[in-house]
Tab-separated table of C-alpha atoms and ligand atoms in Angstrom:
chain	number	residue	atom	x	y	z
A	875	UNK	CA	24.795	-11.023	9.932
A	876	UNK	CA	24.861	-10.440	6.072
A	877	UNK	CA	24.381	-7.030	4.719
A	878	UNK	CA	21.001	-7.954	3.508
A	879	UNK	CA	20.083	-9.056	7.013
A	880	UNK	CA	21.512	-5.901	8.440
A	881	UNK	CA	19.265	-3.927	5.985
A	882	UNK	CA	16.175	-5.783	7.129
A	883	UNK	CA	17.229	-5.024	10.780
A	884	UNK	CA	17.753	-1.341	10.147
A	885	UNK	CA	14.499	-1.132	8.218
A	886	UNK	CA	12.803	-2.561	11.302
A	887	UNK	CA	14.654	-0.047	13.450
A	888	UNK	CA	13.450	2.786	11.245
A	889	UNK	CA	17.064	3.873	10.740
A	890	UNK	CA	16.919	5.714	7.508
A	891	UNK	CA	20.535	6.627	7.443
A	892	UNK	CA	21.634	3.056	7.970
A	893	UNK	CA	19.208	1.897	5.372
A	894	UNK	CA	20.438	4.336	2.803
A	895	UNK	CA	24.101	3.461	3.631
A	896	UNK	CA	23.523	-0.414	3.338
A	897	UNK	CA	21.445	0.185	0.072
A	898	UNK	CA	24.449	1.894	-1.448
A	899	UNK	CA	26.911	-0.550	-0.052
A	900	UNK	CA	24.945	-3.683	-1.500
A	901	UNK	CA	24.591	-2.122	-4.864
A	902	UNK	CA	28.244	-1.130	-4.812
A	903	UNK	CA	29.136	-4.751	-3.983
A	904	UNK	CA	27.135	-5.960	-7.024
A	905	UNK	CA	23.814	-6.795	-5.524
A	906	UNK	CA	20.915	-6.148	-8.126
A	907	UNK	CA	18.363	-3.460	-7.249
A	908	UNK	CA	15.832	-6.294	-7.580
A	909	UNK	CA	17.616	-8.347	-4.768
A	910	UNK	CA	17.748	-5.333	-2.483
A	911	UNK	CA	14.168	-4.684	-3.121
A	912	UNK	CA	12.852	-8.238	-2.751
A	913	UNK	CA	15.266	-9.646	-0.086
A	914	UNK	CA	15.809	-6.581	1.813
A	915	UNK	CA	12.962	-3.895	1.763
A	916	UNK	CA	9.994	-6.303	1.148
A	917	UNK	CA	11.123	-8.781	3.702
A	918	UNK	CA	11.850	-5.867	6.180
A	919	UNK	CA	8.427	-4.348	5.690
A	920	UNK	CA	6.832	-7.747	5.894
A	921	UNK	CA	8.481	-8.138	9.426
A	922	UNK	CA	7.310	-4.616	10.355
A	923	UNK	CA	3.708	-5.438	9.183
A	924	UNK	CA	3.588	-8.577	11.119
A	925	UNK	CA	5.060	-7.000	14.250
A	926	UNK	CA	2.418	-4.249	13.992
A	927	UNK	CA	-0.286	-6.920	13.542
A	928	UNK	CA	0.654	-8.730	16.869
A	929	UNK	CA	1.232	-5.514	18.701
A	930	UNK	CA	5.058	-5.528	18.930
A	931	UNK	CA	5.398	-2.395	16.965
A	932	UNK	CA	3.226	0.729	17.114
A	933	UNK	CA	2.382	3.354	14.470
A	934	UNK	CA	5.184	5.976	15.110
A	935	UNK	CA	7.711	3.116	14.707
A	936	UNK	CA	6.019	1.789	11.605
A	937	UNK	CA	5.993	5.119	10.075
A	938	UNK	CA	9.749	5.510	10.780
A	939	UNK	CA	10.325	2.167	8.961
A	940	UNK	CA	8.120	3.454	6.181
A	941	UNK	CA	10.333	6.625	5.890
A	942	UNK	CA	13.437	4.467	5.835
A	943	UNK	CA	11.973	2.288	3.101
A	944	UNK	CA	11.081	5.390	0.953
A	945	UNK	CA	14.701	6.690	1.301
A	946	UNK	CA	15.979	3.314	0.016
A	947	UNK	CA	13.298	3.149	-2.754
A	948	UNK	CA	14.468	6.521	-4.008
A	949	UNK	CA	17.847	5.095	-4.819
A	950	UNK	CA	16.448	1.876	-6.234
A	951	UNK	CA	13.605	3.354	-8.338
A	952	UNK	CA	15.821	4.762	-11.261
A	953	UNK	CA	17.918	1.629	-11.287
A	954	UNK	CA	14.992	-0.630	-11.403
A	955	UNK	CA	13.592	1.304	-14.330
A	956	UNK	CA	16.959	1.156	-16.147
A	957	UNK	CA	17.165	-2.502	-15.449
A	958	UNK	CA	13.966	-2.762	-17.502
A	959	UNK	CA	11.983	-4.180	-14.642
A	960	UNK	CA	8.303	-3.591	-15.536
A	961	UNK	CA	5.905	-2.653	-12.732
A	962	UNK	CA	3.676	-5.502	-11.883
A	963	UNK	CA	0.571	-3.335	-12.667
A	964	UNK	CA	-0.719	0.093	-11.936
A	965	UNK	CA	-2.993	0.799	-8.951
A	966	UNK	CA	-5.032	3.760	-8.248
A	967	UNK	CA	-5.593	4.381	-4.484
A	968	UNK	CA	-7.694	6.839	-2.497
A	969	UNK	CA	-9.629	7.406	0.698
A	970	UNK	CA	-13.423	7.990	0.035
A	971	UNK	CA	-15.198	11.345	0.099
A	972	UNK	CA	-15.790	12.704	3.634
A	973	UNK	CA	-12.875	10.819	5.059
A	974	UNK	CA	-9.344	12.208	5.683
A	975	UNK	CA	-7.596	9.295	7.355
A	976	UNK	CA	-4.723	8.164	5.201
A	977	UNK	CA	-2.038	6.562	7.417
A	978	UNK	CA	-3.335	3.022	6.799
A	979	UNK	CA	-3.938	3.705	3.079
A	980	UNK	CA	-0.415	4.989	2.764
A	981	UNK	CA	0.978	2.029	4.337
A	982	UNK	CA	-0.855	-0.256	1.928
A	983	UNK	CA	0.591	1.934	-0.876
A	984	UNK	CA	4.083	1.666	0.407
A	985	UNK	CA	3.973	-2.124	0.709
A	986	UNK	CA	2.360	-2.448	-2.826
A	987	UNK	CA	5.054	-0.235	-4.139
A	988	UNK	CA	7.591	-2.164	-2.425
A	989	UNK	CA	6.029	-5.442	-3.965
A	990	UNK	CA	6.745	-3.876	-7.521
A	991	UNK	CA	3.349	-2.100	-8.247
A	992	UNK	CA	3.018	1.397	-9.585
A	993	UNK	CA	0.929	3.461	-7.332
A	994	UNK	CA	-1.141	6.495	-8.283
A	995	UNK	CA	-2.407	7.961	-5.005
A	996	UNK	CA	-5.435	10.275	-5.324
A	997	UNK	CA	-5.168	11.132	-1.693
A	998	UNK	CA	-8.098	11.673	0.762
A	999	UNK	CA	-11.657	12.839	0.477
A	1000	UNK	CA	-11.916	11.476	-3.083
A	1001	UNK	CA	-15.229	11.836	-4.758
A	1002	UNK	CA	-16.730	8.938	-6.957
A	1003	UNK	CA	-16.253	11.064	-10.102
A	1004	UNK	CA	-12.505	11.564	-9.244
A	1005	UNK	CA	-12.225	7.720	-9.113
A	1006	UNK	CA	-13.980	7.460	-12.387
A	1007	UNK	CA	-11.770	10.023	-13.999
A	1008	UNK	CA	-8.744	8.252	-12.672
A	1009	UNK	CA	-9.778	4.946	-14.410
A	1010	UNK	CA	-10.201	6.863	-17.562
A	1011	UNK	CA	-6.817	8.725	-17.412
A	1012	UNK	CA	-4.631	6.060	-15.831
A	1013	UNK	CA	-6.221	2.859	-17.011
A	1014	UNK	CA	-5.165	1.019	-13.672
A	1015	UNK	CA	-5.361	-2.745	-13.197
A	1016	UNK	CA	-6.701	-2.249	-9.662
A	1017	UNK	CA	-8.520	0.363	-7.603
A	1018	UNK	CA	-7.780	0.409	-3.897
A	1019	UNK	CA	-10.337	2.231	-1.751
A	1020	UNK	CA	-9.911	3.103	1.884
A	1021	UNK	CA	-12.428	4.178	4.489
A	1022	UNK	CA	-11.956	4.450	8.192
A	1023	UNK	CA	-15.271	5.721	9.490
A	1024	UNK	CA	-18.436	3.746	9.716
A	1025	UNK	CA	-20.286	6.564	8.006
A	1026	UNK	CA	-17.833	7.052	5.091
A	1027	UNK	CA	-17.466	3.282	4.356
A	1028	UNK	CA	-20.938	3.486	2.835
A	1029	UNK	CA	-19.325	5.835	0.226
A	1030	UNK	CA	-17.442	2.983	-1.159
A	1031	UNK	CA	-20.596	1.699	-2.549
A	1032	UNK	CA	-21.136	4.939	-4.363
A	1033	UNK	CA	-17.624	4.704	-5.948
A	1034	UNK	CA	-18.352	1.229	-7.264
A	1035	UNK	CA	-21.843	2.287	-8.536
A	1036	UNK	CA	-20.330	5.377	-10.283
A	1037	UNK	CA	-17.711	3.147	-11.950
A	1038	UNK	CA	-20.464	0.698	-13.174
A	1039	UNK	CA	-22.521	3.761	-14.291
A	1040	UNK	CA	-19.584	5.029	-16.488
A	1041	UNK	CA	-19.212	1.525	-17.992
A	1042	UNK	CA	-15.871	0.787	-16.504
A	1043	UNK	CA	-16.637	-2.003	-13.973
A	1044	UNK	CA	-15.294	-4.827	-16.090
A	1045	UNK	CA	-11.892	-2.933	-16.773
A	1046	UNK	CA	-10.762	-2.730	-13.244
A	1047	UNK	CA	-10.529	-4.807	-10.147
A	1048	UNK	CA	-11.549	-3.221	-6.886
A	1049	UNK	CA	-10.129	-3.870	-3.520
A	1050	UNK	CA	-11.489	-2.166	-0.312
A	1051	UNK	CA	-10.047	-1.864	3.202
A	1052	UNK	CA	-9.919	0.125	6.409
A	1053	UNK	CA	-10.800	-0.546	10.129
A	1054	UNK	CA	-14.572	-0.759	9.727
A	1055	UNK	CA	-14.483	-2.773	6.540
A	1056	UNK	CA	-15.046	-6.489	6.390
A	1057	UNK	CA	-14.981	-9.274	3.794
A	1058	UNK	CA	-18.842	-9.422	4.116
A	1059	UNK	CA	-19.174	-5.724	3.476
A	1060	UNK	CA	-16.734	-5.953	0.576
A	1061	UNK	CA	-18.909	-8.520	-0.949
A	1062	UNK	CA	-22.231	-6.785	-0.272
A	1063	UNK	CA	-21.086	-3.576	-2.159
A	1064	UNK	CA	-19.739	-5.522	-5.065
A	1065	UNK	CA	-15.942	-5.248	-4.530
A	1066	UNK	CA	-13.674	-7.858	-5.799
A	1067	UNK	CA	-11.660	-8.247	-2.527
A	1068	UNK	CA	-10.864	-7.194	0.931
A	1069	UNK	CA	-7.741	-7.251	3.174
A	1070	UNK	CA	-7.463	-6.563	6.746
A	1071	UNK	CA	-3.925	-5.019	6.654
A	1072	UNK	CA	-1.218	-3.943	4.445
A	1073	UNK	CA	0.593	-7.245	4.327
A	1074	UNK	CA	-2.526	-9.061	3.436
A	1075	UNK	CA	-3.441	-6.457	0.837
A	1076	UNK	CA	-0.290	-7.326	-1.234
A	1077	UNK	CA	-1.297	-11.022	-1.216
A	1078	UNK	CA	-4.757	-10.153	-2.184
A	1079	UNK	CA	-3.936	-7.898	-4.945
A	1080	UNK	CA	-1.556	-10.425	-6.445
A	1081	UNK	CA	-4.305	-13.097	-6.134
A	1082	UNK	CA	-6.877	-10.819	-7.866
A	1083	UNK	CA	-4.515	-9.897	-10.716
A	1084	UNK	CA	-3.230	-13.583	-10.984
A	1085	UNK	CA	0.323	-12.709	-10.304
A	1086	UNK	CA	2.328	-15.702	-9.008
B	714	B12	C1	-5.116	8.930	13.426
B	714	B12	C2	-6.576	9.013	13.534
B	714	B12	C3	-7.095	10.151	13.054
B	714	B12	C4	-6.373	11.290	12.440
B	714	B12	C5	-6.073	10.846	10.928
B	714	B12	C6	-4.722	11.387	10.394
B	714	B12	C7	-4.387	10.785	9.118
B	714	B12	N1	-3.591	11.498	8.350
B	714	B12	O1	-4.809	9.661	8.816
B	714	B12	C8	-7.289	12.554	12.657
B	714	B12	C9	-7.011	13.186	13.885
B	714	B12	C10	-7.336	13.536	11.442
B	714	B12	C11	-8.660	11.845	12.673
B	714	B12	C12	-9.849	12.487	12.531
B	714	B12	C13	-11.161	11.882	12.790
B	714	B12	N2	-11.347	10.710	13.319
B	714	B12	CO1	-9.996	9.315	13.495
B	714	B12	N3	-8.780	8.037	14.160
B	714	B12	C14	-7.344	7.960	13.967
B	714	B12	C15	-6.917	6.774	14.740
B	714	B12	C16	-6.388	7.048	16.143
B	714	B12	C17	-5.937	5.882	14.020
B	714	B12	C18	-6.095	5.434	12.662
B	714	B12	C19	-4.822	4.861	12.053
B	714	B12	O2	-4.133	5.703	11.285
B	714	B12	N4	-4.592	3.795	12.341
B	714	B12	C20	-3.222	3.058	11.940
B	714	B12	C21	-3.354	2.457	10.562
B	714	B12	C22	-2.105	1.798	10.288
B	714	B12	O3	-4.350	1.514	10.534
B	714	B12	P1	-5.626	1.526	9.564
B	714	B12	O4	-5.940	2.910	9.307
B	714	B12	O5	-6.678	0.624	10.257
B	714	B12	O6	-5.049	0.886	8.227
B	714	B12	C23	-4.817	-0.443	8.190
B	714	B12	C24	-6.034	-1.372	7.772
B	714	B12	O7	-7.305	-0.800	8.202
B	714	B12	C25	-5.858	-1.567	6.315
B	714	B12	N5	-6.369	-0.618	5.366
B	714	B12	C26	-6.464	0.656	5.409
B	714	B12	N6	-6.918	1.265	4.159
B	714	B12	C27	-7.014	0.223	3.387
B	714	B12	C28	-7.335	0.216	2.038
B	714	B12	C29	-7.337	-1.007	1.309
B	714	B12	C30	-7.549	-1.002	-0.108
B	714	B12	C31	-6.811	-2.251	2.035
B	714	B12	C32	-6.903	-3.501	1.309
B	714	B12	C33	-6.452	-2.118	3.421
B	714	B12	C34	-6.574	-0.932	3.984
B	714	B12	O8	-4.399	-1.657	6.181
B	714	B12	C35	-3.822	-0.693	6.894
B	714	B12	C36	-2.442	-1.008	7.267
B	714	B12	O9	-2.281	-2.295	7.805
B	714	B12	C37	-8.261	5.870	14.845
B	714	B12	C38	-8.422	4.828	15.975
B	714	B12	C39	-7.800	3.623	15.689
B	714	B12	N7	-7.138	3.090	16.699
B	714	B12	O10	-7.890	3.007	14.653
B	714	B12	C40	-9.312	7.005	14.848
B	714	B12	C41	-10.724	6.696	14.327
B	714	B12	C42	-10.651	5.933	13.039
B	714	B12	N8	-11.155	8.048	13.983
B	714	B12	C43	-12.505	8.243	14.417
B	714	B12	C44	-13.248	9.333	14.319
B	714	B12	C45	-14.664	9.301	14.769
B	714	B12	C46	-12.699	10.617	13.649
B	714	B12	C47	-13.322	11.879	13.522
B	714	B12	C48	-14.744	11.926	13.096
B	714	B12	C49	-13.150	12.666	14.903
B	714	B12	C50	-13.822	13.952	14.953
B	714	B12	N9	-14.858	13.931	15.849
B	714	B12	O11	-13.402	14.997	14.509
B	714	B12	C51	-12.317	12.628	12.555
B	714	B12	C52	-12.801	12.462	11.118
B	714	B12	C53	-12.196	13.241	10.119
B	714	B12	C54	-12.611	12.757	8.669
B	714	B12	N10	-13.593	13.449	8.060
B	714	B12	O12	-11.982	11.831	8.213
B	714	B12	C55	-13.082	6.895	14.865
B	714	B12	C56	-13.966	6.249	13.887
B	714	B12	C57	-15.254	5.633	14.518
B	714	B12	C58	-16.061	4.959	13.510
B	714	B12	N11	-16.124	3.672	13.624
B	714	B12	O13	-16.563	5.497	12.602
B	714	B12	C59	-11.900	6.137	15.305
B	714	B12	C60	-11.996	4.559	15.098
B	714	B12	C61	-11.539	6.511	16.819
B	714	B12	C62	-12.548	6.069	17.787
B	714	B12	N12	-12.365	4.965	18.421
B	714	B12	O14	-13.474	6.695	17.832
B	714	B12	N13	-8.540	10.546	13.157
């Protein structure tokens, strides 16, 4: 097994110590931070996302893998910045008002970060005004809104309306997600896109921002 394959396997195992050790070893042997990110972390988290989807991995294991990915990203981030690798774009994320579920949103954020996007996370219970303020202050390319309750998913519409009311709708793409959300609902409330899980979210964001 190559060291990159070992990194993918250790990420899947959620072994932070090994992931950090392999990240350092690969960099020491001359691998670029970009290679470690693309062929190690992103591949590994892709496997994790897929295994979760088909029920081969469960939440506690997924979170352990996510922790391991963060540990490696901590080493790679300053190097990627030094390499002059520009983030693919800035994404503001948040869970809607009245909703404190954030595990899924965080996973989406981690995979988007792993894919090269800069993430500004507003957290949970985010009011429409806070989303509007973030658009004005952060000028993101994309807004990613999460909701996990059938009651709070309706607040997504309020966010999109507030953004329209402030005259910002054309400045930002909007993707929505969360267990009760569907493609049809996303369309109905005027979002630009929807994705069922974190892996699909990365593809959808790239598609919406026309990133090849
Ligand atoms: C963990 C959990 C909690 C935790 C949340 C902890 C946290 N920090 O997030 C706690 C205990 C706090 C909690 C509280 C409540 N919960 Co709760 N909770 C869950 C549970 C068990 C798991 C959710 C989860 O994390 N799943 C794992 C993640 C990885 O999956 P995910 O969230 O679906 O995210 C994926 C996708 O949806 C998508 N996605 C998510 N967000 C986004 C955003 C974008 C932009 C995109 C593209 C994609 C995307 O990608 C993610 C990753 O692949 C679910 C049941 C279930 N099995 O889903 C109930 C559940 C969501 N909860 C429920 C309820 C009712 C509540 C409470 C009202 C309970 C109560 N009576 O107090 C409160 C509400 C509190 C509030 N105001 O928000 C119900 C919702 C029912 C409904 N349809 O409305 C559920 C479905 C349980 C049930 N069967 O009744 N909950």
